[in-house]
PDB file of C-alpha atoms in Angstrom:
ATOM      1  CA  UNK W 405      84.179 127.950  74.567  1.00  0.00           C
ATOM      2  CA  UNK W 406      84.376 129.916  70.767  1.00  0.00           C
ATOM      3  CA  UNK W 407      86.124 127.731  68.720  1.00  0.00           C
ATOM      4  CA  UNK W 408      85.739 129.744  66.000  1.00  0.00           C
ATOM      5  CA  UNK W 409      89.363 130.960  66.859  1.00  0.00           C
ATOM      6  CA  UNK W 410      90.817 127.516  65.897  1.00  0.00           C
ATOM      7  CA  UNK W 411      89.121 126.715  62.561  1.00  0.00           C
ATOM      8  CA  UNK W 412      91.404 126.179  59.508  1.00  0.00           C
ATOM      9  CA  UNK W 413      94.399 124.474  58.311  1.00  0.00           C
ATOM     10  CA  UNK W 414      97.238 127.124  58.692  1.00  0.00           C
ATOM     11  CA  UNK W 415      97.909 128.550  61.875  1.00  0.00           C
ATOM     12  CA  UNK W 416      99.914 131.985  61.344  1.00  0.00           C
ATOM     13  CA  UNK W 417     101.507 132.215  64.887  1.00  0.00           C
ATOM     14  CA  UNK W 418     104.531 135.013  66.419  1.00  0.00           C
ATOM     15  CA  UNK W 419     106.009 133.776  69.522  1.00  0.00           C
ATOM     16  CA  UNK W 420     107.640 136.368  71.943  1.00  0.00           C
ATOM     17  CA  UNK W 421     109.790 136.116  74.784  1.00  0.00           C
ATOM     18  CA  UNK W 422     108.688 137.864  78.215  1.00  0.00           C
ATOM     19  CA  UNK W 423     110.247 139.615  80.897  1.00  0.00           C
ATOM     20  CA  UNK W 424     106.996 138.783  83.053  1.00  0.00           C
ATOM     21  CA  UNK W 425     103.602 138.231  83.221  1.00  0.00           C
ATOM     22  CA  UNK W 426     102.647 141.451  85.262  1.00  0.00           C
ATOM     23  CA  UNK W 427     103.599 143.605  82.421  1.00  0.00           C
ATOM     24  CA  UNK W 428     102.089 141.636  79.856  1.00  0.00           C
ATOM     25  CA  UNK W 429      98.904 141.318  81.699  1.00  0.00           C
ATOM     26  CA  UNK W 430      98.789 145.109  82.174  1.00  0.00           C
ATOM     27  CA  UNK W 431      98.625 145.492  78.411  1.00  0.00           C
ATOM     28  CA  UNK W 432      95.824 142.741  77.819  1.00  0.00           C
ATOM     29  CA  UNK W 433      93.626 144.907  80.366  1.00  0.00           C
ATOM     30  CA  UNK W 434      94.077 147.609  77.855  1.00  0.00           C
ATOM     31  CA  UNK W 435      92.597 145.839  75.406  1.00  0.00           C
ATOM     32  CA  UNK W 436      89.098 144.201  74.427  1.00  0.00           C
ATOM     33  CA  UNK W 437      89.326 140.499  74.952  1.00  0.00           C
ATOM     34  CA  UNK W 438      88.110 137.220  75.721  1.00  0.00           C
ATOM     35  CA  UNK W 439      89.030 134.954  78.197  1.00  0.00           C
ATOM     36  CA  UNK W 440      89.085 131.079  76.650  1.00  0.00           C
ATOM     37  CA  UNK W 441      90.446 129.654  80.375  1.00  0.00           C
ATOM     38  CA  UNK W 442      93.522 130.998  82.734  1.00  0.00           C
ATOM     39  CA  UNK W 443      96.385 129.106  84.868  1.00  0.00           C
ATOM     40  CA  UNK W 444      95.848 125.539  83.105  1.00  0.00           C
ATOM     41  CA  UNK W 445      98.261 122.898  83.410  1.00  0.00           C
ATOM     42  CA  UNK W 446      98.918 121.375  79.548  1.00  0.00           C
ATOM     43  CA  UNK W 447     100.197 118.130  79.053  1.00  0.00           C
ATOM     44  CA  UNK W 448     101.207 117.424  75.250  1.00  0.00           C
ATOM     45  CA  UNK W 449     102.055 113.510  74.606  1.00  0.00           C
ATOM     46  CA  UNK W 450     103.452 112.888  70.781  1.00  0.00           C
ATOM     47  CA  UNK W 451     102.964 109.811  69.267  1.00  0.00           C
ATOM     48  CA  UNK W 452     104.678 108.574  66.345  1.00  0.00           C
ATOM     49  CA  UNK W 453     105.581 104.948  64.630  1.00  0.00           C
ATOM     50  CA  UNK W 454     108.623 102.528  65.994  1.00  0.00           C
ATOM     51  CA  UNK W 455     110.344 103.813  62.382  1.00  0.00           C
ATOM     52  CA  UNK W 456     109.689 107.913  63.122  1.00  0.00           C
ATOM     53  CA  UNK W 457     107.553 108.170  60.019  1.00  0.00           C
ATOM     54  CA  UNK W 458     105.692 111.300  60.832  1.00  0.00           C
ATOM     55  CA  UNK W 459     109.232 113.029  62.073  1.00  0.00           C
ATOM     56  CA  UNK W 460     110.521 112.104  58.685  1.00  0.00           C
ATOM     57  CA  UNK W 461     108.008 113.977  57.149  1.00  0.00           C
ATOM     58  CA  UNK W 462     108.006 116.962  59.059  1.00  0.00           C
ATOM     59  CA  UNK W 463     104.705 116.307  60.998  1.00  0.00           C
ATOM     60  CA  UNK W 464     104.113 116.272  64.688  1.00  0.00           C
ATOM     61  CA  UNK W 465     101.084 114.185  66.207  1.00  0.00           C
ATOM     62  CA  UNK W 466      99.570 115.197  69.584  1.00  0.00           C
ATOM     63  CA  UNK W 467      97.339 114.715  72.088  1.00  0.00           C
ATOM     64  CA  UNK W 468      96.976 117.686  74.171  1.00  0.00           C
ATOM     65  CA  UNK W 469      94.842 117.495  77.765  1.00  0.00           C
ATOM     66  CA  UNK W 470      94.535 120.741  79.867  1.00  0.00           C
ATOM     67  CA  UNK W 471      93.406 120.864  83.224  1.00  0.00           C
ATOM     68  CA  UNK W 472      91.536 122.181  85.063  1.00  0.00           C
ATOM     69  CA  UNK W 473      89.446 123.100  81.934  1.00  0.00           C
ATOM     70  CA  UNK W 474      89.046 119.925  80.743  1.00  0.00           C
ATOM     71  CA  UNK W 475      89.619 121.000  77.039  1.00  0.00           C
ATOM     72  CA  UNK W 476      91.413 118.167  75.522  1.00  0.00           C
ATOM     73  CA  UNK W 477      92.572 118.259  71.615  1.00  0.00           C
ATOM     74  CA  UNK W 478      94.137 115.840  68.923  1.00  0.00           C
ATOM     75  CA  UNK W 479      96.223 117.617  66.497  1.00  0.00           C
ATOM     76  CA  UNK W 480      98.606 117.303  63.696  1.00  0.00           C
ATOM     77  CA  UNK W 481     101.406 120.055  62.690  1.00  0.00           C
ATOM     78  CA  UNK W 482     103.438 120.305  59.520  1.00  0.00           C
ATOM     79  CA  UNK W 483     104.991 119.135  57.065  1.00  0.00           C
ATOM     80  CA  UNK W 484     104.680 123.090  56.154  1.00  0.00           C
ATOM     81  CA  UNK W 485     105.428 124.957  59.202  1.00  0.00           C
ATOM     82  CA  UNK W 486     102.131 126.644  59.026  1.00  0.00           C
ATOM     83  CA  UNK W 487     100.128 123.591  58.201  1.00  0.00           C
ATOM     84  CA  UNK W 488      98.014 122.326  61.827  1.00  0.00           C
ATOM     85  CA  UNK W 489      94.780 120.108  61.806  1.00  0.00           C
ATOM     86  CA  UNK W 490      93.177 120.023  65.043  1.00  0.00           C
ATOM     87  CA  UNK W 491      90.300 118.669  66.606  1.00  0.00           C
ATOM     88  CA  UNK W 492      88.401 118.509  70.061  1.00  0.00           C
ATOM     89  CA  UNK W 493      87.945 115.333  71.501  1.00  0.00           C
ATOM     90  CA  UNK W 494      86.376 114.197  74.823  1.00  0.00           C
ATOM     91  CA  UNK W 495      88.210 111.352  75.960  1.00  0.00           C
ATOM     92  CA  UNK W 496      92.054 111.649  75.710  1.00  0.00           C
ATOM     93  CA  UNK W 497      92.385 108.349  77.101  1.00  0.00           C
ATOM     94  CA  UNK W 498      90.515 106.612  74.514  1.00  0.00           C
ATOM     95  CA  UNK W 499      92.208 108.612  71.900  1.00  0.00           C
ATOM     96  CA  UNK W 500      95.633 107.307  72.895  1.00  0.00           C
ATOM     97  CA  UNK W 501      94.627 104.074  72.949  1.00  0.00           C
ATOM     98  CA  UNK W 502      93.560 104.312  69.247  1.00  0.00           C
ATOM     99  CA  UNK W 503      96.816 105.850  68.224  1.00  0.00           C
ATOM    100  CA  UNK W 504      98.097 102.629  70.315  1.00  0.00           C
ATOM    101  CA  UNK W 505      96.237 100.112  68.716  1.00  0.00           C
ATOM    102  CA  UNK W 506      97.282 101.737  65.568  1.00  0.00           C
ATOM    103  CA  UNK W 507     100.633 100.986  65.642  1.00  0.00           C
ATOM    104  CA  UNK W 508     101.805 104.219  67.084  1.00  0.00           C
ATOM    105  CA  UNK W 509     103.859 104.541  70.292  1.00  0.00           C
ATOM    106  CA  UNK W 510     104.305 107.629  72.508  1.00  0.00           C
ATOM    107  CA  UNK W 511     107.764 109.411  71.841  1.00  0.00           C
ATOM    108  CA  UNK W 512     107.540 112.392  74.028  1.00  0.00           C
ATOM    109  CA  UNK W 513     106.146 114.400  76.498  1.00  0.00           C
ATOM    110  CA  UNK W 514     106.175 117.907  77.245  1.00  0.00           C
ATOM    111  CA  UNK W 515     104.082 120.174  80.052  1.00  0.00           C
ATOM    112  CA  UNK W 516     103.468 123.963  80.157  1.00  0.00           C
ATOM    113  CA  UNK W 517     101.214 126.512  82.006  1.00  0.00           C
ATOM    114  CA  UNK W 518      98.887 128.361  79.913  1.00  0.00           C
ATOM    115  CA  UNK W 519      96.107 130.986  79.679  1.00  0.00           C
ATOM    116  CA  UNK W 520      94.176 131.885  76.125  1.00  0.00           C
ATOM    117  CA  UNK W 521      92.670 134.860  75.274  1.00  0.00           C
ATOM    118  CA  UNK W 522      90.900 136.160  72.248  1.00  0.00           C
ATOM    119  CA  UNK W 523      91.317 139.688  70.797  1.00  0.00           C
ATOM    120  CA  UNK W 524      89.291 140.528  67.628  1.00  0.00           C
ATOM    121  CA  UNK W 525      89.646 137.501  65.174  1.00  0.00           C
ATOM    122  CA  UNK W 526      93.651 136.433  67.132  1.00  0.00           C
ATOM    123  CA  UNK W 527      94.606 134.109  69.942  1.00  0.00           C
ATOM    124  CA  UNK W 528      97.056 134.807  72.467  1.00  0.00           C
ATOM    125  CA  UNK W 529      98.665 132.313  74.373  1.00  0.00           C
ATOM    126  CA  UNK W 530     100.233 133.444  77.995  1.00  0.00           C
ATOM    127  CA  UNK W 531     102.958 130.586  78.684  1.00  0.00           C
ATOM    128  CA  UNK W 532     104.761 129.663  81.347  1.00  0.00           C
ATOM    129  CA  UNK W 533     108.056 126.674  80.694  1.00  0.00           C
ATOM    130  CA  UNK W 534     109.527 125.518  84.293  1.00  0.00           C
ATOM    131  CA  UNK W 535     112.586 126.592  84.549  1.00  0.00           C
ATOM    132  CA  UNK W 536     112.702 128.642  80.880  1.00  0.00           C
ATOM    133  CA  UNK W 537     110.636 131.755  81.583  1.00  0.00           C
ATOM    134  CA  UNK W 538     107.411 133.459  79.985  1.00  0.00           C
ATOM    135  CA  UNK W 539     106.060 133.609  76.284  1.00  0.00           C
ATOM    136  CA  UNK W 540     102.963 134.936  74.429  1.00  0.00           C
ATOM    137  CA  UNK W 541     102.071 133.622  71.009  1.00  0.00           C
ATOM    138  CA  UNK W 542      99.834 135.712  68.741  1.00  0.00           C
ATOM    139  CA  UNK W 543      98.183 133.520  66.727  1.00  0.00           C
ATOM    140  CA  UNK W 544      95.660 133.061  63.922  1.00  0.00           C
ATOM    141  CA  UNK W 545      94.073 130.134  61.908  1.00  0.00           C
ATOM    142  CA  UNK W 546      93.169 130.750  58.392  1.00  0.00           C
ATOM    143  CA  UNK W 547      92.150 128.070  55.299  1.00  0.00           C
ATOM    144  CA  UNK W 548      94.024 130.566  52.716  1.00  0.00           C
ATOM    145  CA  UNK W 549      97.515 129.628  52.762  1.00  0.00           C
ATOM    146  CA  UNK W 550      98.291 132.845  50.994  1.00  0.00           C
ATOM    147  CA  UNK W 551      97.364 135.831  53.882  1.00  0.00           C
ATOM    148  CA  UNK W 552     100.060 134.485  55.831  1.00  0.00           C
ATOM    149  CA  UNK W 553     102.496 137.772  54.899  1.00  0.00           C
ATOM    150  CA  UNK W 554      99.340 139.723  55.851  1.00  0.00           C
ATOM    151  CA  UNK W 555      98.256 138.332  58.772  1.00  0.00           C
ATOM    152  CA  UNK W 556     101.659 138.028  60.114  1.00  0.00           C
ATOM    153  CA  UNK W 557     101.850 141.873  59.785  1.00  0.00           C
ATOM    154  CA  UNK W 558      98.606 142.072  61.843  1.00  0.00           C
ATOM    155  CA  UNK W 559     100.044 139.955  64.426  1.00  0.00           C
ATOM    156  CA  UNK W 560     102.950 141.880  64.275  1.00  0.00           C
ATOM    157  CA  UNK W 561     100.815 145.583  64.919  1.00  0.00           C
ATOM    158  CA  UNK W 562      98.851 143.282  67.755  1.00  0.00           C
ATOM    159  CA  UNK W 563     102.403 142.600  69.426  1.00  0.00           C
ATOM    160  CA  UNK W 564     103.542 145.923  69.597  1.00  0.00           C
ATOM    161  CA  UNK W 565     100.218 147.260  71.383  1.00  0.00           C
ATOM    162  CA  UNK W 566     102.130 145.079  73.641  1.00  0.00           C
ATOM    163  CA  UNK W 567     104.868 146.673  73.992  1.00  0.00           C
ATOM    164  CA  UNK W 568     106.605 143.548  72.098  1.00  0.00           C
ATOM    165  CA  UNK W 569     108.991 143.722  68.928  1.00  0.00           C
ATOM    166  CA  UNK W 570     111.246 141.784  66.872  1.00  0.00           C
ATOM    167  CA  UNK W 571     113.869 141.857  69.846  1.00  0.00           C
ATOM    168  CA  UNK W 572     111.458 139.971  71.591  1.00  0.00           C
ATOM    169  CA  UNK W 573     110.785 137.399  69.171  1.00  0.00           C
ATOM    170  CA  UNK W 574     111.413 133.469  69.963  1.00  0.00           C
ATOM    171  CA  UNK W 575     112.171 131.380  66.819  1.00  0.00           C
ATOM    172  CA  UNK W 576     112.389 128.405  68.388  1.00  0.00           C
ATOM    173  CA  UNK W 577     109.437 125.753  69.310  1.00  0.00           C
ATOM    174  CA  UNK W 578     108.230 124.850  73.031  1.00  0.00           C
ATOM    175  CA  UNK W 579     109.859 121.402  71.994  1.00  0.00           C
ATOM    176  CA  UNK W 580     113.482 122.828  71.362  1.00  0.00           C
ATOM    177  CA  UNK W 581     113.238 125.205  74.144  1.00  0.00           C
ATOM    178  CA  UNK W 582     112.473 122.140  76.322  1.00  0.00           C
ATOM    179  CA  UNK W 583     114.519 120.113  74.759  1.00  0.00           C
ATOM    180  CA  UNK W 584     112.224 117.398  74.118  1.00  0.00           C
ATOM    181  CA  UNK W 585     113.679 114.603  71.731  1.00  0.00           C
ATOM    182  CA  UNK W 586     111.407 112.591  69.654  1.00  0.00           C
ATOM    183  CA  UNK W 587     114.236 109.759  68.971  1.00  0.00           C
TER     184      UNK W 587
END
């Protein structure tokens, strides 16, 4: 698996709704990429403490498992909207069981179906929500907090080889479109 893809501490990320997955998939064949797995189940559990101290803040705690690749992840988003720490981990059971012992408690759970590609230096994300429909997300990671307005542009130009624009675009997160509550 090239991680390379996921190092850094900002993730500059465009979500876009999708009509379907034949059409979208017709596009990636046009272009050169990477498969990074296809058709995995994701299961995101959030953790937080009994007084919501990290939702407070603005920061989201995770463990995220997917199967069948096996690739499981701890990782930490916000307070900036940009800002996510991540990291791979090997045993997602364990992991929760330090976040237990740690005083934190699980507040949510959310599942999707997804398939990651790579194209050039970006990740794309192929979703599927039960129920809610299809979404890509064009992503980057980056350390330099200040080529966001840049590499949002190039994110933007990789969308539209798509076929996707700003009519397209989702502004909310898998958690409000899911309606996941962290209370």
């Amino acid at each position: 698996m090239n991680t390379e893809h996921f190092k850094g501490s900002f993730e500059v990320e465009l979500k876009y709704r999708l009509d379907d997955k034949k059409t979208f998939l017709e596009y990636l064949n046009q272009q050169a990429f990477e498969v990074m797995f296809e058709d995995n189940l994701e299961l995101d559990t959030f953790y937080d403490t009994a007084d919501r101290q990290l939702a407070r803040a603005g920061k989201l705690l995770c463990i995220r498992e997917l199967q069948p690749s096996g690739v499981m992840i701890w990782f930490l988003k916000g307070p900036e909207p940009e800002r996510c720490e991540s990291t791979n981990i090997n045993d997602a059971g364990a992991a929760k069981a330090m976040l237990l012992s740690m005083g934190y408690s699980e507040v949510a759970r959310s599942t999707k179906h997804r398939s990651v590609y790579f194209v050039d230096k970006f990740h794309i994300t192929l979703d599927r929500l039960d129920n809610i429909g299809w979404f890509a997300e064009f992503a980057v990671m980056t350390d330099d907090e200040t080529l966001a307005p840049a590499l949002t542009s190039e994110l933007e130009c990789l969308a539209a080889r798509f076929g996707l624009t700003e009519q397209y675009r989702e502004y909310q997160s898998y958690r409000e479109l899911l309606g996941v509550e962290f209370s």
